[in-house]
């Protein structure tokens, strides 16, 4: 089973991301800080991690560094609303980060990432409901 780990401390965004993915038949786990993200990653080995750059306890960049050290094939995207982290973004991309995306991530962009990196048969064969996608965008 494919799993997406969403790491976000903003409850409204977290709920939006989870709802969007679950409506489209993706299995989702969540974490609200960098430390929890690392712990959950090690437990569930998700197919994709969508993580906020600024998090309590440990930021997304440090959490990504530890995740990629644990699993060099980890697929992680950092979502940030802060453009001043150019150096952190550059370093993370050099370490294997998939992408840095401006916050908030759009519903279509989130679904495209999920479909691209979670290519299980259950998701390939599932039909998404455009009416449901529009209702939460």
Short mmCIF file of N, CA, C and O in Angstrom, two decimals:
data_model
loop_
_atom_site.label_atom_id
_atom_site.label_comp_id
_atom_site.label_asym_id
_atom_site.label_seq_id
_atom_site.Cartn_x
_atom_site.Cartn_y
_atom_site.Cartn_z
N UNK A 1 0.84 -1.19 0.00
CA UNK A 1 0.00 0.00 0.00
C UNK A 1 0.88 1.25 0.00
O UNK A 1 1.86 1.32 0.72
N UNK A 2 0.53 2.20 -0.81
CA UNK A 2 1.29 3.45 -0.85
C UNK A 2 0.81 4.38 0.26
O UNK A 2 -0.36 4.38 0.62
N UNK A 3 1.74 5.15 0.76
CA UNK A 3 1.43 6.07 1.85
C UNK A 3 2.12 7.40 1.58
O UNK A 3 3.27 7.44 1.15
N UNK A 4 1.40 8.47 1.86
CA UNK A 4 1.96 9.82 1.77
C UNK A 4 1.99 10.38 3.19
O UNK A 4 0.99 10.31 3.91
N UNK A 5 3.13 10.92 3.57
CA UNK A 5 3.28 11.56 4.88
C UNK A 5 3.21 13.07 4.68
O UNK A 5 4.01 13.64 3.94
N UNK A 6 2.23 13.69 5.32
CA UNK A 6 2.07 15.14 5.27
C UNK A 6 2.57 15.69 6.60
O UNK A 6 2.12 15.27 7.67
N UNK A 7 3.52 16.62 6.53
CA UNK A 7 4.09 17.22 7.74
C UNK A 7 3.79 18.71 7.69
O UNK A 7 4.37 19.45 6.89
N UNK A 8 2.88 19.13 8.55
CA UNK A 8 2.39 20.52 8.51
C UNK A 8 1.87 20.88 9.89
O UNK A 8 1.10 20.12 10.48
N UNK A 9 2.30 22.04 10.42
CA UNK A 9 1.82 22.47 11.74
C UNK A 9 0.59 23.37 11.66
O UNK A 9 -0.03 23.63 12.68
N UNK A 10 0.21 23.81 10.48
CA UNK A 10 -1.01 24.60 10.30
C UNK A 10 -2.16 23.62 10.12
O UNK A 10 -2.26 22.93 9.10
N UNK A 11 -3.03 23.56 11.12
CA UNK A 11 -4.10 22.56 11.13
C UNK A 11 -5.02 22.65 9.92
O UNK A 11 -5.44 21.64 9.36
N UNK A 12 -5.35 23.87 9.49
CA UNK A 12 -6.24 24.03 8.33
C UNK A 12 -5.60 23.48 7.05
O UNK A 12 -6.24 22.77 6.28
N UNK A 13 -4.33 23.81 6.83
CA UNK A 13 -3.64 23.28 5.65
C UNK A 13 -3.49 21.77 5.74
O UNK A 13 -3.69 21.06 4.75
N UNK A 14 -3.13 21.29 6.91
CA UNK A 14 -2.99 19.85 7.10
C UNK A 14 -4.29 19.14 6.74
O UNK A 14 -4.29 18.17 5.98
N UNK A 15 -5.40 19.63 7.26
CA UNK A 15 -6.69 19.01 6.96
C UNK A 15 -7.03 19.08 5.48
O UNK A 15 -7.58 18.13 4.92
N UNK A 16 -6.73 20.20 4.83
CA UNK A 16 -6.99 20.35 3.40
C UNK A 16 -6.19 19.33 2.60
O UNK A 16 -6.72 18.66 1.71
N UNK A 17 -4.90 19.22 2.91
CA UNK A 17 -4.04 18.27 2.20
C UNK A 17 -4.53 16.84 2.40
O UNK A 17 -4.63 16.07 1.44
N UNK A 18 -4.85 16.49 3.64
CA UNK A 18 -5.31 15.12 3.94
C UNK A 18 -6.62 14.84 3.22
O UNK A 18 -6.77 13.80 2.57
N UNK A 19 -7.56 15.75 3.31
CA UNK A 19 -8.86 15.56 2.67
C UNK A 19 -8.70 15.40 1.15
O UNK A 19 -9.30 14.52 0.54
N UNK A 20 -7.90 16.26 0.56
CA UNK A 20 -7.66 16.20 -0.89
C UNK A 20 -7.13 14.83 -1.29
O UNK A 20 -7.61 14.21 -2.25
N UNK A 21 -6.14 14.36 -0.58
CA UNK A 21 -5.52 13.07 -0.92
C UNK A 21 -6.44 11.90 -0.63
O UNK A 21 -6.54 10.97 -1.44
N UNK A 22 -7.12 11.92 0.51
CA UNK A 22 -8.00 10.80 0.84
C UNK A 22 -9.19 10.70 -0.11
O UNK A 22 -9.59 9.60 -0.48
N UNK A 23 -9.74 11.83 -0.51
CA UNK A 23 -10.85 11.82 -1.48
C UNK A 23 -10.39 11.16 -2.78
O UNK A 23 -11.16 10.50 -3.45
N UNK A 24 -9.12 11.34 -3.08
CA UNK A 24 -8.56 10.76 -4.31
C UNK A 24 -7.89 9.41 -4.06
O UNK A 24 -7.05 8.97 -4.84
N UNK A 25 -8.25 8.79 -2.96
CA UNK A 25 -7.89 7.41 -2.63
C UNK A 25 -6.42 7.16 -2.35
O UNK A 25 -5.89 6.11 -2.66
N UNK A 26 -5.78 8.13 -1.73
CA UNK A 26 -4.42 7.94 -1.26
C UNK A 26 -4.46 7.71 0.24
O UNK A 26 -5.28 8.29 0.94
N UNK A 27 -3.57 6.87 0.73
CA UNK A 27 -3.43 6.64 2.16
C UNK A 27 -2.51 7.72 2.72
O UNK A 27 -1.44 7.97 2.17
N UNK A 28 -2.93 8.36 3.80
CA UNK A 28 -2.21 9.51 4.33
C UNK A 28 -1.91 9.33 5.81
O UNK A 28 -2.77 8.90 6.58
N UNK A 29 -0.69 9.67 6.19
CA UNK A 29 -0.29 9.78 7.58
C UNK A 29 0.14 11.23 7.79
O UNK A 29 0.53 11.91 6.84
N UNK A 30 0.11 11.69 9.04
CA UNK A 30 0.46 13.08 9.31
C UNK A 30 1.45 13.19 10.46
O UNK A 30 1.56 12.31 11.31
N UNK A 31 2.15 14.32 10.45
CA UNK A 31 3.03 14.73 11.55
C UNK A 31 2.95 16.24 11.64
O UNK A 31 2.68 16.91 10.64
N UNK A 32 3.18 16.78 12.84
CA UNK A 32 3.05 18.23 13.01
C UNK A 32 4.37 18.93 13.31
O UNK A 32 4.40 20.14 13.47
N UNK A 33 5.45 18.16 13.41
CA UNK A 33 6.76 18.78 13.60
C UNK A 33 7.84 17.89 12.99
O UNK A 33 7.58 16.76 12.61
N UNK A 34 9.05 18.44 12.91
CA UNK A 34 10.14 17.72 12.27
C UNK A 34 10.54 16.44 12.96
O UNK A 34 10.84 15.44 12.32
N UNK A 35 10.54 16.44 14.28
CA UNK A 35 10.90 15.23 15.02
C UNK A 35 9.90 14.11 14.77
O UNK A 35 10.28 12.96 14.56
N UNK A 36 8.61 14.45 14.80
CA UNK A 36 7.58 13.45 14.53
C UNK A 36 7.68 12.95 13.09
O UNK A 36 7.45 11.77 12.82
N UNK A 37 8.05 13.83 12.18
CA UNK A 37 8.19 13.43 10.77
C UNK A 37 9.26 12.35 10.62
O UNK A 37 9.04 11.35 9.91
N UNK A 38 10.38 12.53 11.28
CA UNK A 38 11.47 11.54 11.20
C UNK A 38 11.01 10.21 11.78
O UNK A 38 11.20 9.15 11.19
N UNK A 39 10.39 10.27 12.94
CA UNK A 39 9.91 9.06 13.61
C UNK A 39 8.90 8.31 12.74
O UNK A 39 9.00 7.10 12.54
N UNK A 40 7.93 9.05 12.20
CA UNK A 40 6.91 8.42 11.35
C UNK A 40 7.54 7.87 10.07
O UNK A 40 7.16 6.80 9.60
N UNK A 41 8.49 8.61 9.50
CA UNK A 41 9.14 8.12 8.28
C UNK A 41 9.77 6.76 8.54
O UNK A 41 9.61 5.83 7.75
N UNK A 42 10.48 6.64 9.64
CA UNK A 42 11.16 5.39 9.96
C UNK A 42 10.17 4.25 10.21
O UNK A 42 10.47 3.09 9.93
N UNK A 43 9.00 4.58 10.72
CA UNK A 43 7.98 3.56 11.00
C UNK A 43 7.26 3.09 9.73
O UNK A 43 7.05 1.90 9.54
N UNK A 44 6.87 4.04 8.89
CA UNK A 44 5.98 3.69 7.78
C UNK A 44 6.63 3.69 6.40
O UNK A 44 6.03 3.22 5.44
N UNK A 45 7.83 4.25 6.26
CA UNK A 45 8.51 4.31 4.96
C UNK A 45 7.56 4.78 3.86
O UNK A 45 7.29 4.05 2.91
N UNK A 46 7.06 6.01 3.96
CA UNK A 46 6.09 6.50 2.97
C UNK A 46 6.70 6.63 1.58
O UNK A 46 7.91 6.74 1.43
N UNK A 47 5.83 6.61 0.59
CA UNK A 47 6.26 6.77 -0.80
C UNK A 47 6.60 8.23 -1.11
O UNK A 47 7.38 8.50 -2.01
N UNK A 48 5.99 9.14 -0.37
CA UNK A 48 6.19 10.57 -0.59
C UNK A 48 6.00 11.30 0.73
O UNK A 48 5.11 10.96 1.51
N UNK A 49 6.83 12.31 0.95
CA UNK A 49 6.68 13.20 2.11
C UNK A 49 6.50 14.61 1.57
O UNK A 49 7.30 15.09 0.77
N UNK A 50 5.43 15.26 2.01
CA UNK A 50 5.19 16.67 1.69
C UNK A 50 5.31 17.40 3.02
O UNK A 50 4.49 17.20 3.91
N UNK A 51 6.37 18.23 3.14
CA UNK A 51 6.72 18.78 4.44
C UNK A 51 6.87 20.28 4.40
O UNK A 51 7.52 20.83 3.50
N UNK A 52 6.30 20.94 5.41
CA UNK A 52 6.49 22.37 5.59
C UNK A 52 7.96 22.63 5.89
O UNK A 52 8.63 21.81 6.52
N UNK A 53 8.47 23.76 5.45
CA UNK A 53 9.86 24.11 5.73
C UNK A 53 10.08 24.60 7.15
O UNK A 53 11.10 24.34 7.76
N UNK A 54 9.09 25.30 7.69
CA UNK A 54 9.18 25.84 9.05
C UNK A 54 8.24 25.07 9.94
O UNK A 54 7.02 25.09 9.76
N UNK A 55 8.82 24.35 10.88
CA UNK A 55 8.05 23.49 11.79
C UNK A 55 8.56 23.67 13.22
O UNK A 55 9.71 24.03 13.42
N UNK A 56 7.70 23.34 14.19
CA UNK A 56 8.17 23.36 15.58
C UNK A 56 9.18 22.23 15.84
O UNK A 56 9.22 21.26 15.09
N UNK A 57 9.94 22.38 16.87
CA UNK A 57 10.93 21.41 17.37
C UNK A 57 12.11 21.23 16.42
O UNK A 57 13.25 21.26 16.85
N UNK A 58 11.86 20.99 15.14
CA UNK A 58 12.92 20.83 14.15
C UNK A 58 12.34 21.23 12.81
O UNK A 58 11.27 20.77 12.43
N UNK A 59 13.03 22.11 12.08
CA UNK A 59 12.45 22.57 10.82
C UNK A 59 12.48 21.46 9.76
O UNK A 59 13.13 20.42 9.93
N UNK A 60 11.76 21.69 8.70
CA UNK A 60 11.64 20.70 7.63
C UNK A 60 12.95 20.38 6.95
O UNK A 60 13.16 19.26 6.49
N UNK A 61 13.85 21.34 6.89
CA UNK A 61 15.14 21.13 6.24
C UNK A 61 16.01 20.16 7.05
O UNK A 61 16.63 19.25 6.49
N UNK A 62 16.04 20.37 8.37
CA UNK A 62 16.81 19.45 9.22
C UNK A 62 16.17 18.07 9.24
O UNK A 62 16.87 17.05 9.23
N UNK A 63 14.84 18.04 9.28
CA UNK A 63 14.14 16.75 9.24
C UNK A 63 14.44 16.03 7.93
O UNK A 63 14.71 14.83 7.91
N UNK A 64 14.41 16.77 6.82
CA UNK A 64 14.73 16.17 5.52
C UNK A 64 16.14 15.59 5.54
O UNK A 64 16.36 14.47 5.07
N UNK A 65 17.11 16.33 6.06
CA UNK A 65 18.49 15.85 6.11
C UNK A 65 18.59 14.52 6.85
O UNK A 65 19.31 13.62 6.43
N UNK A 66 17.86 14.40 7.96
CA UNK A 66 17.89 13.15 8.71
C UNK A 66 17.16 12.03 7.99
O UNK A 66 17.58 10.87 8.03
N UNK A 67 16.07 12.37 7.32
CA UNK A 67 15.33 11.35 6.55
C UNK A 67 16.19 10.84 5.40
O UNK A 67 16.28 9.63 5.18
N UNK A 68 16.84 11.73 4.68
CA UNK A 68 17.64 11.32 3.52
C UNK A 68 18.88 10.55 3.98
O UNK A 68 19.38 9.68 3.27
N UNK A 69 19.37 10.85 5.17
CA UNK A 69 20.49 10.09 5.74
C UNK A 69 20.03 8.66 6.07
O UNK A 69 20.76 7.70 5.86
N UNK A 70 18.79 8.53 6.55
CA UNK A 70 18.21 7.23 6.87
C UNK A 70 17.87 6.44 5.61
O UNK A 70 18.06 5.23 5.54
N UNK A 71 17.33 7.14 4.60
CA UNK A 71 16.89 6.50 3.36
C UNK A 71 17.27 7.40 2.19
O UNK A 71 16.57 8.37 1.90
N UNK A 72 18.35 7.06 1.51
CA UNK A 72 18.84 7.92 0.43
C UNK A 72 17.86 8.00 -0.74
O UNK A 72 17.99 8.86 -1.60
N UNK A 73 16.86 7.11 -0.79
CA UNK A 73 15.87 7.13 -1.86
C UNK A 73 14.57 7.82 -1.46
O UNK A 73 13.58 7.75 -2.20
N UNK A 74 14.55 8.45 -0.30
CA UNK A 74 13.33 9.12 0.18
C UNK A 74 12.89 10.18 -0.83
O UNK A 74 13.72 10.90 -1.38
N UNK A 75 11.59 10.25 -1.04
CA UNK A 75 11.01 11.26 -1.94
C UNK A 75 10.34 12.31 -1.06
O UNK A 75 9.31 12.06 -0.46
N UNK A 76 10.97 13.48 -0.99
CA UNK A 76 10.50 14.54 -0.11
C UNK A 76 10.37 15.84 -0.88
O UNK A 76 11.24 16.18 -1.69
N UNK A 77 9.27 16.54 -0.62
CA UNK A 77 9.02 17.87 -1.17
C UNK A 77 8.87 18.80 0.02
O UNK A 77 8.18 18.48 0.98
N UNK A 78 9.53 19.95 -0.04
CA UNK A 78 9.35 20.95 1.01
C UNK A 78 8.47 22.07 0.46
O UNK A 78 8.68 22.55 -0.66
N UNK A 79 7.49 22.42 1.26
CA UNK A 79 6.56 23.49 0.92
C UNK A 79 6.85 24.64 1.88
O UNK A 79 6.84 24.45 3.10
N UNK A 80 7.16 25.81 1.33
CA UNK A 80 7.50 26.93 2.19
C UNK A 80 6.93 28.24 1.67
O UNK A 80 6.79 28.42 0.47
N UNK A 81 6.61 29.10 2.59
CA UNK A 81 6.13 30.43 2.24
C UNK A 81 7.24 31.47 2.32
O UNK A 81 7.00 32.65 2.15
N UNK A 82 8.46 31.01 2.60
CA UNK A 82 9.57 31.93 2.81
C UNK A 82 10.62 31.79 1.72
O UNK A 82 11.25 30.75 1.59
N UNK A 83 10.80 32.82 0.95
CA UNK A 83 11.78 32.77 -0.14
C UNK A 83 13.20 33.03 0.34
O UNK A 83 14.15 32.78 -0.38
N UNK A 84 13.36 33.51 1.57
CA UNK A 84 14.71 33.84 2.04
C UNK A 84 15.55 32.61 2.38
O UNK A 84 16.70 32.72 2.77
N UNK A 85 14.98 31.42 2.25
CA UNK A 85 15.71 30.20 2.55
C UNK A 85 16.41 29.64 1.32
O UNK A 85 16.58 28.44 1.18
N UNK A 86 16.86 30.51 0.43
CA UNK A 86 17.49 30.06 -0.80
C UNK A 86 18.62 29.07 -0.54
O UNK A 86 18.71 28.04 -1.19
N UNK A 87 19.51 29.39 0.39
CA UNK A 87 20.66 28.52 0.68
C UNK A 87 20.21 27.17 1.21
O UNK A 87 20.74 26.13 0.81
N UNK A 88 19.22 27.16 2.12
CA UNK A 88 18.69 25.90 2.64
C UNK A 88 18.04 25.10 1.51
O UNK A 88 18.18 23.88 1.44
N UNK A 89 17.29 25.79 0.65
CA UNK A 89 16.65 25.12 -0.48
C UNK A 89 17.70 24.50 -1.40
O UNK A 89 17.59 23.34 -1.81
N UNK A 90 18.73 25.28 -1.71
CA UNK A 90 19.78 24.82 -2.61
C UNK A 90 20.49 23.59 -2.04
O UNK A 90 20.69 22.59 -2.75
N UNK A 91 20.84 23.63 -0.77
CA UNK A 91 21.51 22.50 -0.13
C UNK A 91 20.62 21.26 -0.13
O UNK A 91 21.07 20.16 -0.45
N UNK A 92 19.36 21.44 0.22
CA UNK A 92 18.42 20.31 0.26
C UNK A 92 18.26 19.69 -1.12
O UNK A 92 18.22 18.47 -1.27
N UNK A 93 18.17 20.52 -2.15
CA UNK A 93 18.05 20.01 -3.51
C UNK A 93 19.30 19.23 -3.91
O UNK A 93 19.20 18.19 -4.57
N UNK A 94 20.46 19.70 -3.49
CA UNK A 94 21.70 18.99 -3.76
C UNK A 94 21.75 17.64 -3.04
O UNK A 94 22.35 16.69 -3.52
N UNK A 95 21.07 17.56 -1.88
CA UNK A 95 21.04 16.32 -1.10
C UNK A 95 20.01 15.32 -1.64
O UNK A 95 19.98 14.19 -1.19
N UNK A 96 19.14 15.76 -2.54
CA UNK A 96 18.16 14.84 -3.11
C UNK A 96 16.71 15.21 -2.91
O UNK A 96 15.81 14.42 -3.24
N UNK A 97 16.46 16.40 -2.39
CA UNK A 97 15.09 16.87 -2.27
C UNK A 97 14.46 16.93 -3.66
O UNK A 97 15.11 17.38 -4.61
N UNK A 98 13.22 16.47 -3.79
CA UNK A 98 12.54 16.48 -5.09
C UNK A 98 12.31 17.91 -5.56
O UNK A 98 12.60 18.26 -6.70
N UNK A 99 11.75 18.73 -4.67
CA UNK A 99 11.36 20.07 -5.08
C UNK A 99 11.09 20.94 -3.87
O UNK A 99 10.80 20.44 -2.79
N UNK A 100 11.16 22.25 -4.08
CA UNK A 100 10.71 23.24 -3.11
C UNK A 100 9.54 23.95 -3.78
O UNK A 100 9.67 24.45 -4.89
N UNK A 101 8.42 23.96 -3.09
CA UNK A 101 7.19 24.51 -3.66
C UNK A 101 6.71 25.65 -2.77
O UNK A 101 6.76 25.55 -1.54
N UNK A 102 6.23 26.72 -3.40
CA UNK A 102 5.70 27.85 -2.63
C UNK A 102 4.41 27.46 -1.94
O UNK A 102 3.56 26.77 -2.50
N UNK A 103 4.28 27.93 -0.72
CA UNK A 103 3.12 27.64 0.11
C UNK A 103 2.04 28.68 -0.14
O UNK A 103 2.37 29.85 -0.31
N UNK A 104 0.79 28.32 -0.14
CA UNK A 104 0.28 26.96 0.01
C UNK A 104 0.32 26.23 -1.32
O UNK A 104 0.15 26.83 -2.37
N UNK A 105 0.51 24.93 -1.25
CA UNK A 105 0.53 24.11 -2.44
C UNK A 105 -0.92 23.98 -2.94
O UNK A 105 -1.84 23.81 -2.15
N UNK A 106 -1.11 24.09 -4.23
CA UNK A 106 -2.45 23.97 -4.81
C UNK A 106 -2.92 22.52 -4.84
O UNK A 106 -2.10 21.59 -4.84
N UNK A 107 -4.19 22.33 -4.87
CA UNK A 107 -4.79 20.99 -4.90
C UNK A 107 -4.29 20.21 -6.10
O UNK A 107 -3.88 19.05 -5.98
N UNK A 108 -4.29 20.84 -7.27
CA UNK A 108 -3.84 20.14 -8.48
C UNK A 108 -2.38 19.74 -8.38
O UNK A 108 -2.00 18.63 -8.75
N UNK A 109 -1.55 20.64 -7.85
CA UNK A 109 -0.13 20.34 -7.71
C UNK A 109 0.10 19.20 -6.72
O UNK A 109 0.92 18.31 -6.95
N UNK A 110 -0.64 19.21 -5.61
CA UNK A 110 -0.54 18.14 -4.62
C UNK A 110 -0.93 16.80 -5.23
O UNK A 110 -0.24 15.79 -5.08
N UNK A 111 -2.03 16.78 -5.96
CA UNK A 111 -2.48 15.53 -6.60
C UNK A 111 -1.50 15.06 -7.67
O UNK A 111 -1.24 13.86 -7.79
N UNK A 112 -0.93 15.99 -8.42
CA UNK A 112 0.07 15.60 -9.43
C UNK A 112 1.30 14.97 -8.78
O UNK A 112 1.83 13.97 -9.28
N UNK A 113 1.76 15.54 -7.67
CA UNK A 113 2.88 14.95 -6.95
C UNK A 113 2.54 13.55 -6.45
O UNK A 113 3.33 12.62 -6.60
N UNK A 114 1.37 13.42 -5.86
CA UNK A 114 0.94 12.13 -5.33
C UNK A 114 0.87 11.08 -6.43
O UNK A 114 1.36 9.96 -6.28
N UNK A 115 0.28 11.44 -7.54
CA UNK A 115 0.15 10.49 -8.65
C UNK A 115 1.51 10.13 -9.24
O UNK A 115 1.75 9.00 -9.63
N UNK A 116 2.40 11.09 -9.29
CA UNK A 116 3.73 10.84 -9.87
C UNK A 116 4.57 9.92 -8.99
O UNK A 116 5.25 9.03 -9.49
N UNK A 117 4.53 10.13 -7.68
CA UNK A 117 5.43 9.40 -6.79
C UNK A 117 4.78 8.23 -6.06
O UNK A 117 5.48 7.51 -5.35
N UNK A 118 3.50 8.04 -6.23
CA UNK A 118 2.80 6.93 -5.58
C UNK A 118 2.09 6.12 -6.64
O UNK A 118 0.87 6.13 -6.74
N UNK A 119 2.87 5.44 -7.46
CA UNK A 119 2.32 4.75 -8.62
C UNK A 119 1.90 3.32 -8.30
O UNK A 119 2.29 2.39 -8.97
N UNK A 120 1.10 3.14 -7.27
CA UNK A 120 0.62 1.79 -6.98
C UNK A 120 -0.54 1.47 -7.90
O UNK A 120 -1.18 2.35 -8.47
N UNK A 121 -0.84 0.21 -8.03
CA UNK A 121 -1.95 -0.19 -8.89
C UNK A 121 -3.27 0.36 -8.38
O UNK A 121 -4.16 0.68 -9.15
N UNK A 122 -3.42 0.48 -7.06
CA UNK A 122 -4.68 1.00 -6.54
C UNK A 122 -4.91 2.44 -6.95
O UNK A 122 -6.04 2.86 -7.18
N UNK A 123 -3.85 3.23 -7.07
CA UNK A 123 -4.02 4.63 -7.47
C UNK A 123 -4.07 4.78 -8.98
O UNK A 123 -4.72 5.68 -9.48
N UNK A 124 -3.39 3.91 -9.71
CA UNK A 124 -3.45 3.99 -11.17
C UNK A 124 -4.86 3.68 -11.66
O UNK A 124 -5.33 4.26 -12.62
N UNK A 125 -5.50 2.76 -11.00
CA UNK A 125 -6.82 2.32 -11.44
C UNK A 125 -7.95 3.11 -10.81
O UNK A 125 -9.09 2.95 -11.19
N UNK A 126 -7.65 3.93 -9.82
CA UNK A 126 -8.73 4.68 -9.19
C UNK A 126 -9.16 5.83 -10.09
O UNK A 126 -8.38 6.36 -10.85
N UNK A 127 -10.42 6.13 -9.98
CA UNK A 127 -10.91 7.27 -10.75
C UNK A 127 -11.14 8.41 -9.77
O UNK A 127 -11.78 8.24 -8.74
N UNK A 128 -10.56 9.54 -10.06
CA UNK A 128 -10.78 10.67 -9.18
C UNK A 128 -12.09 11.32 -9.56
O UNK A 128 -12.59 11.19 -10.66
N UNK A 129 -12.64 12.04 -8.62
CA UNK A 129 -13.91 12.70 -8.82
C UNK A 129 -13.66 14.19 -8.99
O UNK A 129 -13.37 14.87 -8.01
N UNK A 130 -13.76 14.70 -10.23
CA UNK A 130 -13.47 16.12 -10.46
C UNK A 130 -14.35 17.05 -9.63
O UNK A 130 -13.92 18.12 -9.22
N UNK A 131 -15.60 16.66 -9.36
CA UNK A 131 -16.48 17.50 -8.57
C UNK A 131 -15.95 17.63 -7.15
O UNK A 131 -15.97 18.71 -6.56
N UNK A 132 -15.45 16.53 -6.59
CA UNK A 132 -14.89 16.58 -5.24
C UNK A 132 -13.60 17.38 -5.24
O UNK A 132 -13.35 18.15 -4.32
N UNK A 133 -12.76 17.23 -6.28
CA UNK A 133 -11.52 18.00 -6.34
C UNK A 133 -11.83 19.49 -6.38
O UNK A 133 -11.21 20.27 -5.69
N UNK A 134 -12.81 19.89 -7.17
CA UNK A 134 -13.16 21.30 -7.27
C UNK A 134 -13.75 21.83 -5.96
O UNK A 134 -13.54 22.95 -5.60
N UNK A 135 -14.49 20.97 -5.24
CA UNK A 135 -15.17 21.45 -4.05
C UNK A 135 -14.21 21.83 -2.94
O UNK A 135 -14.56 22.61 -2.06
N UNK A 136 -12.97 21.29 -2.96
CA UNK A 136 -12.04 21.63 -1.90
C UNK A 136 -10.92 22.53 -2.38
O UNK A 136 -10.04 22.86 -1.63
N UNK A 137 -10.95 22.91 -3.65
CA UNK A 137 -9.88 23.78 -4.14
C UNK A 137 -10.22 25.24 -3.92
O UNK A 137 -11.27 25.61 -3.54
#
